[in-house]
Coordinates of C-alpha atoms and ligand atoms in Angstrom, one line a residue:
X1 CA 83.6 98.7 141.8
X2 CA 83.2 94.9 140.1
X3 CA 84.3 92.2 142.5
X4 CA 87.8 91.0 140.9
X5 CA 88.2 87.6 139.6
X6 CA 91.4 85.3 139.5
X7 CA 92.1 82.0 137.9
X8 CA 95.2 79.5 138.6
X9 CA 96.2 76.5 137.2
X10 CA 98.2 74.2 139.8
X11 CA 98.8 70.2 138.3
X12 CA 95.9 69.2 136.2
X13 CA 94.7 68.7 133.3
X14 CA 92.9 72.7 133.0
X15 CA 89.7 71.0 131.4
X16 CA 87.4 72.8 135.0
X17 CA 89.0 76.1 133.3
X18 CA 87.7 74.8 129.9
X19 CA 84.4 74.3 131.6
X20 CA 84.2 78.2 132.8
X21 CA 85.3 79.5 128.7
X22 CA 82.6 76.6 127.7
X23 CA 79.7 78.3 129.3
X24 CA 80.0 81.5 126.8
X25 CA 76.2 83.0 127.0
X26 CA 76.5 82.8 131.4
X27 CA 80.2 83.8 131.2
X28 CA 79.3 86.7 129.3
X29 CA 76.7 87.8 131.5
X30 CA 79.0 87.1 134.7
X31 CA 81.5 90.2 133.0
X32 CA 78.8 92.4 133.5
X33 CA 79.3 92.0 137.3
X34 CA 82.7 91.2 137.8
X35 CA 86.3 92.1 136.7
X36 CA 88.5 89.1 135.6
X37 CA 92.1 89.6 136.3
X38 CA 94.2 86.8 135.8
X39 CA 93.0 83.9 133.5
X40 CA 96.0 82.4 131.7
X41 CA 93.9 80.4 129.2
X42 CA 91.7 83.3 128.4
X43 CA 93.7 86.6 128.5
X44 CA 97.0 87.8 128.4
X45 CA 96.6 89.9 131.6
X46 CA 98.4 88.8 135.1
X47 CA 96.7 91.2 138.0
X48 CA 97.1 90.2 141.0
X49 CA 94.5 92.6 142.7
X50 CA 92.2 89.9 142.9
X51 CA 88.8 88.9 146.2
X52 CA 88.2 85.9 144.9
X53 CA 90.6 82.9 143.4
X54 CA 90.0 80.1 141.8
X55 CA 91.9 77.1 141.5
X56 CA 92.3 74.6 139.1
X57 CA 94.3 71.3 140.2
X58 CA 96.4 69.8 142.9
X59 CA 99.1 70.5 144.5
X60 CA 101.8 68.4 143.4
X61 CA 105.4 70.2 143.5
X62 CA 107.5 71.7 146.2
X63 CA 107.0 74.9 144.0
X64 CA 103.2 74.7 143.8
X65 CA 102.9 75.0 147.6
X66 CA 104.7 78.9 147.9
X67 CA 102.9 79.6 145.0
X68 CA 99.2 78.5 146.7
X69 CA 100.5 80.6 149.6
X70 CA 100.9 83.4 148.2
X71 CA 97.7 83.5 146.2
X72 CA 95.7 82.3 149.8
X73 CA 97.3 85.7 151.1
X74 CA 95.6 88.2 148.6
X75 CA 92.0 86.2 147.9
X76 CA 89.5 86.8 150.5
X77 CA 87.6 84.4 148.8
X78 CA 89.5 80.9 147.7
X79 CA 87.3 78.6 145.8
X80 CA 89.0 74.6 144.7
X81 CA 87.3 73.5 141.2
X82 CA 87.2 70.2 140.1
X83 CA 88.4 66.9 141.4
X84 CA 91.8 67.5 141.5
X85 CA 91.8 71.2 143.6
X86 CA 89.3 69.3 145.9
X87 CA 90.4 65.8 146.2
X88 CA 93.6 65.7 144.8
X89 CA 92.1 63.6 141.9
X90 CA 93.8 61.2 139.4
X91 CA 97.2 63.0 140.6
X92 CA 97.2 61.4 144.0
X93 CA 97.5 57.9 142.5
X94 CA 101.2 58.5 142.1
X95 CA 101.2 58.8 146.1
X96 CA 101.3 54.9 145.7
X97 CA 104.8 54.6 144.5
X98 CA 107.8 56.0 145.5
X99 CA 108.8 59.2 143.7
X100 CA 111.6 58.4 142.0
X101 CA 109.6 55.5 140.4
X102 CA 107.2 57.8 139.2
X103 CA 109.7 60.1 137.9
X104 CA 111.3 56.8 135.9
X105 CA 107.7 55.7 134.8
X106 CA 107.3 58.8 133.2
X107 CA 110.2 60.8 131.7
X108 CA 112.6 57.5 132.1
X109 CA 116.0 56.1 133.9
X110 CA 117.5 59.2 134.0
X111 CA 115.2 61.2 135.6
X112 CA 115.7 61.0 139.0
X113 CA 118.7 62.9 137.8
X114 CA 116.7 65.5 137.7
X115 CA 114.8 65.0 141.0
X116 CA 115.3 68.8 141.6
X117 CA 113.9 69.9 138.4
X118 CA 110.9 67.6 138.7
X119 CA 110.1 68.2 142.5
X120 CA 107.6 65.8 142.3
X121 CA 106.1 65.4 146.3
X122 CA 103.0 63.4 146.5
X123 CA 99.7 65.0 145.0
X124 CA 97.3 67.1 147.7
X125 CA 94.0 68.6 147.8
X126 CA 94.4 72.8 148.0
X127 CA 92.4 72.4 151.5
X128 CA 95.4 70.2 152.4
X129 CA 97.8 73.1 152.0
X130 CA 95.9 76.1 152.8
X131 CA 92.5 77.2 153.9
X132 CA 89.4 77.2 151.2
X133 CA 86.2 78.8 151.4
X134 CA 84.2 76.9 148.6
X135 CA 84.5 73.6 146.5
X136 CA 83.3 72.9 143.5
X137 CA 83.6 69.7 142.7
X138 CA 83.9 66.8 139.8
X139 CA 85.9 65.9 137.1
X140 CA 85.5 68.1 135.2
X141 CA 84.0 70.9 137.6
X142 CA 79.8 71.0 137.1
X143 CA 80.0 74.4 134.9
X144 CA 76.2 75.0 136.5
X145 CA 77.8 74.7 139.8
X146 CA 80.0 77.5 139.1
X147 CA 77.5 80.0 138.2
X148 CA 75.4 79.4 141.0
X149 CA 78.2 79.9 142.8
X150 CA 79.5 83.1 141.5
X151 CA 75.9 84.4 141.4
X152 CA 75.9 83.1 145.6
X153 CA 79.1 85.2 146.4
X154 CA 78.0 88.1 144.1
X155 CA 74.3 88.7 146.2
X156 CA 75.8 87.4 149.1
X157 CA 73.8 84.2 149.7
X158 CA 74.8 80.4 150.9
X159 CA 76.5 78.2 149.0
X160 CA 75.7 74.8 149.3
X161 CA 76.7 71.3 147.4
X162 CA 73.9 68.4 147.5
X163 CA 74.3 66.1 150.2
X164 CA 72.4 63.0 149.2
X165 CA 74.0 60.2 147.0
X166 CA 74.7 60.4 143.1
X167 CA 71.8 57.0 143.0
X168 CA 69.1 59.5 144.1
X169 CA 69.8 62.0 141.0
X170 CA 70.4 57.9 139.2
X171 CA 66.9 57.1 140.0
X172 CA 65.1 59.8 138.8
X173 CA 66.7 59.6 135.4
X174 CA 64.9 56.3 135.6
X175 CA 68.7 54.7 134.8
X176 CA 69.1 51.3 134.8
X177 CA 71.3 50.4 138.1
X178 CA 75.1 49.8 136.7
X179 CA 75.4 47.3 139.3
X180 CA 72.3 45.2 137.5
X181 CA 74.7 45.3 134.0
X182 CA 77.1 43.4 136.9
X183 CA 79.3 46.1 137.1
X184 CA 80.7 48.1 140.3
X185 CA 79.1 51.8 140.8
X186 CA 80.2 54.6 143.5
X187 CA 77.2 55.9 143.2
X188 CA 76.0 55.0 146.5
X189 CA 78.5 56.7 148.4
X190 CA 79.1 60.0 145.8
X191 CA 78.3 63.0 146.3
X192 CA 75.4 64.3 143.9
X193 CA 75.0 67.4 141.3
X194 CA 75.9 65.7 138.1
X195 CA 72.7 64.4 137.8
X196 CA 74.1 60.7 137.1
X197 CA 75.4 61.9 133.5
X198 CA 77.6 59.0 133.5
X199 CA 75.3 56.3 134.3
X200 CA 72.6 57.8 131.8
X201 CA 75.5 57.7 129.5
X202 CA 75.7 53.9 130.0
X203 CA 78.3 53.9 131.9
X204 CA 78.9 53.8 135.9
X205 CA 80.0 56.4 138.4
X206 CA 83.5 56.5 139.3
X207 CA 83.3 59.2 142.4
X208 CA 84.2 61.9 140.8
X209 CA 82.7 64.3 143.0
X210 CA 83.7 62.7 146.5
X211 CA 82.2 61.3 149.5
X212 CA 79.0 62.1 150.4
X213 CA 78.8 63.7 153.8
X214 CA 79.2 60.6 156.6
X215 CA 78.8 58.0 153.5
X216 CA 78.1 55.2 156.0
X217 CA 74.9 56.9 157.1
X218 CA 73.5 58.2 153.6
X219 CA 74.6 55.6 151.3
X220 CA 71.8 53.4 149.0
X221 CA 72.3 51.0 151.6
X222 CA 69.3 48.7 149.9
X223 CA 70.7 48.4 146.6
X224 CA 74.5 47.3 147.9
X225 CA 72.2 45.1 150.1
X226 CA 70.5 43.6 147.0
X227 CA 74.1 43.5 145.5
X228 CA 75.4 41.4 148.7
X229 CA 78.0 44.5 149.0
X230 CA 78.4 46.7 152.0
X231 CA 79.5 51.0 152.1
X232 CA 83.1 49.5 153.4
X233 CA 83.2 47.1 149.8
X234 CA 82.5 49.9 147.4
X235 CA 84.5 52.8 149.3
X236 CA 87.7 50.4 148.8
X237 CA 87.1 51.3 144.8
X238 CA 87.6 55.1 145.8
X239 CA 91.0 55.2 144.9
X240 CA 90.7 57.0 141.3
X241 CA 89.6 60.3 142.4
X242 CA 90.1 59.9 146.2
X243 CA 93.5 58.2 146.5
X244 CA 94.9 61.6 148.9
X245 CA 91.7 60.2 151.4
X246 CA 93.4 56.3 152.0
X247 CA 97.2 57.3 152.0
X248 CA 96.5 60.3 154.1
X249 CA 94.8 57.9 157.2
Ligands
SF4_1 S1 89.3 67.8 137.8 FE1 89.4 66.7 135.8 S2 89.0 68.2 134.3 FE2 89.5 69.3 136.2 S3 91.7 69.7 136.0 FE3 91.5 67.8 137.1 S4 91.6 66.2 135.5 FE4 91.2 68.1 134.5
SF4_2 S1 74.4 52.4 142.2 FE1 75.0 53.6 140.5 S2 73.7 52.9 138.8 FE2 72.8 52.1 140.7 S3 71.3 53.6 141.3 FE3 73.2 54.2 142.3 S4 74.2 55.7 140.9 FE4 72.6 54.6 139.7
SF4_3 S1 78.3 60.0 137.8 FE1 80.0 59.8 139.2 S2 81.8 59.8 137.9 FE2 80.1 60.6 136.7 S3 80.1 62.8 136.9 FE3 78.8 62.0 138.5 S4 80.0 61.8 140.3 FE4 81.4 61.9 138.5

């Protein structure tokens, strides 16, 4: 018997879901091994005799969290993918503002109205609501990530994200340092495995992927030095993808 495979959209975007249909030679290969059951962006079928769950966004609704629930009850195996399953992600910035504003913000005066149609509660990680086995993390999800995770639980081996800072994966690209342009990078305090894309990309890192475990101790402490910056300065610019982290405190 194939292992049986489920995936769940929650509030997101659905781009980590993209990321699994992107990866078409690997995904094909995974079938060989394992039975998908529930993929609303891929087939039409809704099993729900699923092991292993994956989920795709944050919680973000009164409705979401029964829903969560019940899916935490049937997997053995609940994995969170991307930024806003893990961290609660760009959705936890409306956790700043009340939720009626939101609700005006967005679909206007009369929304709140319609508070019970909306209801809107502030954004949370999936960890936040139930138990979680795995994360995968990043916005979107690192695609080689999942694989190496699906091959992990299929043999039966560990699991296990980097736990060194996005500038060590920076510095062997041979990147530039962002903060030498004189801009602001998370880098020090990230959690690696997306091999700096965004920096070799010109850009900077916006955290994407989290804090590092116990930034304080394993940050690039020498280059915020060199920057006259310390880990407290640059985990203050956390709050894109990590928002849930400072209003939950
Ligand atoms: S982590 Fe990014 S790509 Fe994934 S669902 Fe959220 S916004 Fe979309
Ligand atoms: S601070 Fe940013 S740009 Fe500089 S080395 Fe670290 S990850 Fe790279
Ligand atoms: S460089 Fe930073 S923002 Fe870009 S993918 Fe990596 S962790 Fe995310």
């Amino acid at each position: 018997m194939k292992p049986k495979l489920a995936f769940f959209d929650f509030t997101g975007c659905e781009g980590c879901q993209l990321e699994v249909l992107n990866f078409e030679t690997e995904l094909v290969e995974l079938l060989q091994h394992v039975d998908i059951v529930n993929f609303r962006e891929a087939i039409s079928e809704k099993g729900q005799d699923y092991e292993i769950a994956f989920i795709d966004g944050a919680v973000t609704t009164e409705s979401e969290i029964p829903r969560i629930e019940k899916i935490r009850q049937q997997a053995k195996i609940l994995v969170a993918m991307g930024a806003c399953a893990c961290l609660g992600g760009v959705n936890c910035l409306k956790n700043f503002h009340p939720m009626e504003e939101n609700l005006k913000i967005v679909y206007g005066a009369n929304a709140c109205e319609y508070v019970w149609y909306y209801n809107t509660i502030p954004a949370r990680p999936v960890s936040a609501v139930v138990p979680v086995e795995y994360e995968l993390p990043g916005c979107p999800m690192n695609r080689y990530e999942f694989i190496k995770l699906a091959k992990a639980l299929l043999l039966g081996k560990k699991f296990e994200l980097p736990n060194y800072p996005v500038c060590v994966e920076c510095k062997q690209a041979g990147n530039v340092c962002a903060f030498d342009r004189g801009e602001i990078c998370l880098g020090p305090v990230t959690r690696a495995g997306c091999n700096a894309i965004c920096i070799t990309n010109g850009r900077r890192c916006w955290g994407c992927r989290g804090l590092v475990d116990d930034p304080n101790v394993n940050s690039e402490k020498e280059i915020l030095q060199k920057h006259g910056l310390t880990v407290a300065d640059i985990l203050g610019q956390f709050r894109l993808f990590d928002g849930y982290l400072e209003v939950s405190k």
